[in-house]
Coordinates of C-alpha atoms in Angstrom, one line a residue:
F1 CA 12.8 51.4 25.9
L2 CA 12.5 48.1 24.2
F3 CA 9.4 47.2 22.2
D4 CA 9.2 43.5 21.5
C5 CA 6.9 43.0 18.4
P6 CA 5.4 39.9 16.9
G7 CA 7.5 38.0 14.4
Q8 CA 5.0 38.1 11.5
I9 CA 7.0 39.7 8.7
E10 CA 3.7 40.8 7.1
L11 CA 3.3 43.4 9.8
Y12 CA 6.6 45.1 8.8
C13 CA 6.6 44.7 5.0
H14 CA 2.9 44.9 3.9
L15 CA 1.1 47.0 6.4
D16 CA 1.8 50.6 7.6
T17 CA 1.0 50.0 11.3
M18 CA 4.6 49.8 12.5
Q19 CA 5.5 52.8 10.3
R20 CA 2.8 54.8 12.0
I21 CA 3.9 53.7 15.5
I22 CA 7.5 54.6 14.7
A23 CA 6.5 58.0 13.4
H24 CA 4.4 58.7 16.4
L25 CA 7.2 57.8 18.8
Q26 CA 9.7 59.9 16.9
H27 CA 7.6 63.0 16.3
N28 CA 5.4 63.1 19.5
H29 CA 7.8 61.7 22.1
G30 CA 11.3 62.4 20.7
F31 CA 12.4 58.8 20.5
N32 CA 15.4 57.8 18.5
I33 CA 14.3 54.5 16.9
C34 CA 16.4 51.6 15.8
T35 CA 14.6 48.5 14.5
V36 CA 16.3 45.2 15.2
F37 CA 15.5 42.2 12.9
V38 CA 16.1 39.2 15.1
L39 CA 16.4 35.8 13.5
D40 CA 17.2 32.3 14.9
C41 CA 20.6 31.4 13.5
H42 CA 19.4 27.9 12.6
F43 CA 17.7 29.6 9.6
L44 CA 21.0 30.8 8.3
T45 CA 22.9 27.6 7.7
T46 CA 22.1 27.2 4.0
A47 CA 22.6 29.6 1.1
R48 CA 19.0 29.5 0.2
T49 CA 17.6 30.3 3.7
Y50 CA 20.3 32.9 4.2
L51 CA 19.3 34.7 1.0
A52 CA 15.6 34.4 1.9
C53 CA 16.1 35.8 5.4
S54 CA 18.3 38.6 4.1
V55 CA 15.7 39.6 1.6
D56 CA 13.1 39.7 4.4
A57 CA 15.3 41.8 6.6
L58 CA 16.1 44.2 3.8
A59 CA 12.4 44.5 2.9
A60 CA 11.6 45.3 6.6
T61 CA 14.4 47.8 6.7
L62 CA 13.3 49.7 3.6
H63 CA 9.6 49.6 4.6
L64 CA 10.2 50.9 8.1
A65 CA 12.7 53.6 6.9
C66 CA 14.7 54.0 10.1
P67 CA 18.1 52.8 11.4
H68 CA 18.2 49.0 11.4
V69 CA 20.3 46.2 12.8
N70 CA 20.1 42.5 11.9
I71 CA 20.9 40.0 14.7
M72 CA 21.1 36.3 14.6
T73 CA 20.3 34.6 17.9
K74 CA 21.0 31.3 19.6
V75 CA 24.5 31.1 18.3
D76 CA 25.5 29.6 21.6
M77 CA 23.2 26.7 20.9
M78 CA 24.8 25.7 17.6
G79 CA 27.3 23.0 17.3
K80 CA 30.9 23.9 16.1
K81 CA 30.2 22.5 12.6
N82 CA 27.1 24.6 12.1
Q83 CA 28.8 27.7 13.6
R84 CA 31.6 27.4 11.0
K85 CA 29.0 26.8 8.2
M86 CA 26.9 29.8 9.4
R87 CA 29.9 32.1 9.6
K88 CA 30.9 31.1 6.1
I89 CA 27.5 31.9 4.7
N90 CA 27.1 35.1 6.7
K91 CA 28.9 37.2 4.2
T92 CA 27.8 40.3 2.3
D93 CA 29.0 38.9 -1.0
F94 CA 25.6 37.7 -2.2
H95 CA 27.0 36.6 -5.5
E96 CA 29.1 34.0 -3.7
V97 CA 26.1 33.0 -1.6
C98 CA 24.0 32.6 -4.8
N99 CA 26.6 30.5 -6.5
S100 CA 27.4 28.3 -3.6
G101 CA 26.2 24.8 -2.7
D102 CA 22.5 24.4 -2.8
A103 CA 21.7 27.7 -4.6
R104 CA 23.6 26.8 -7.7
N105 CA 21.6 23.6 -8.3
S106 CA 18.7 25.6 -9.7
D107 CA 20.0 26.7 -13.1
K108 CA 16.5 28.0 -14.1
Y109 CA 16.7 30.6 -11.4
R110 CA 20.3 31.7 -12.1
D111 CA 19.3 35.1 -13.6
Y112 CA 16.9 35.7 -10.8
L113 CA 19.5 34.9 -8.2
T114 CA 22.1 37.1 -9.9
A115 CA 19.6 40.0 -10.0
L116 CA 18.7 39.4 -6.4
A117 CA 22.4 39.3 -5.4
D118 CA 22.9 42.7 -7.2
I119 CA 20.0 44.2 -5.2
M120 CA 21.3 42.9 -1.9
T121 CA 24.8 44.1 -2.7
D122 CA 23.7 47.5 -4.0
G123 CA 21.3 47.9 -1.0
M124 CA 24.4 47.6 1.2
F125 CA 22.9 44.8 3.3
G126 CA 25.2 44.4 6.3
G127 CA 24.5 40.8 7.2
F128 CA 23.6 39.4 10.6
L129 CA 25.4 40.1 13.8
P130 CA 25.9 36.8 15.8
L131 CA 24.6 37.1 19.3
D132 CA 25.8 34.6 21.9
I133 CA 24.1 35.3 25.2
T134 CA 26.8 33.5 27.1
D135 CA 29.5 35.9 25.8
D136 CA 29.5 39.5 27.2
K137 CA 31.6 40.7 24.2
S138 CA 28.8 39.5 21.9
I139 CA 26.1 41.3 23.9
M140 CA 28.2 44.5 24.0
A141 CA 28.8 44.3 20.2
A142 CA 25.0 44.2 19.6
L143 CA 24.4 47.1 22.0
L144 CA 27.2 49.1 20.4
M145 CA 25.8 48.5 16.9
I146 CA 22.4 49.6 18.0
N147 CA 23.8 52.7 19.7
N148 CA 25.8 53.6 16.6
A149 CA 22.7 53.1 14.4
I150 CA 20.8 55.8 16.4
S151 CA 23.9 58.0 17.0
Y152 CA 23.4 57.6 20.7
G153 CA 25.2 60.3 22.7
E154 CA 26.3 62.4 19.7
D155 CA 23.9 65.2 20.6
L156 CA 25.2 65.5 24.1
E157 CA 27.6 68.3 25.0
P158 CA 31.0 67.2 26.1
K159 CA 31.6 67.7 29.8
T160 CA 35.2 68.3 30.6
K161 CA 37.0 70.5 33.1
L162 CA 38.8 72.3 30.3
M163 CA 35.5 73.3 28.6
D164 CA 34.1 74.5 32.0
N165 CA 37.2 76.7 32.5
V166 CA 36.8 78.1 29.0
D167 CA 33.1 78.9 29.6
R168 CA 33.9 80.7 32.8
E169 CA 36.6 82.8 31.2
E170 CA 34.2 83.8 28.4
D171 CA 31.6 84.9 31.0
E172 CA 34.1 87.1 32.8

C-alpha cells in the first residue's frame, strides 16, 4: 500500500497524528512501514537549502521512529549544470556542506553550523536518493532501498527443491 500524505512538515515533526496512524497500522494490521521523505530536487541546489531540508528530513525520521528513506524528485527536469551542482552537494559530509559556498559567508553562525553538521553526521543521515522517473534503474533503486528498509521478504521461508526433499526425508 502507498499512503500519500500532505507535505506540511508540522504534521510529522510537531504532532503525534502520524505516529498514531503508523502504530495502528503496525500493531492492528501487521503492516511493515517505511516512511519516504520526498523533496523536489530544486530545493537541494545550495548548501543552505540542502542543510535545511536534511534537518527537516532527520526531524521527521526521528519523530516517526520507523524505517525511513529520503528521495529527491524531478531530477529528470534539472539541467546538466544543476544536476552536477546537486550531486556535489548531496553528500553526507555535512562539515563540507557547512563550509562550502554560501554557507561559509555567515561567520556569526559558524559554531551553530558546525554543531548542526556534527548532529547530522552522528545521526547517520543518509542523504537523498535521486529519482528520475524516465530511468528504470532509478525507480528500481528507490524500490530496492524501501524494500531493504522494511526488510521485505526476509521473513519468508526459502522455497527450493532441495529443502522440499530434506523436509520429506525428515517426515519419513
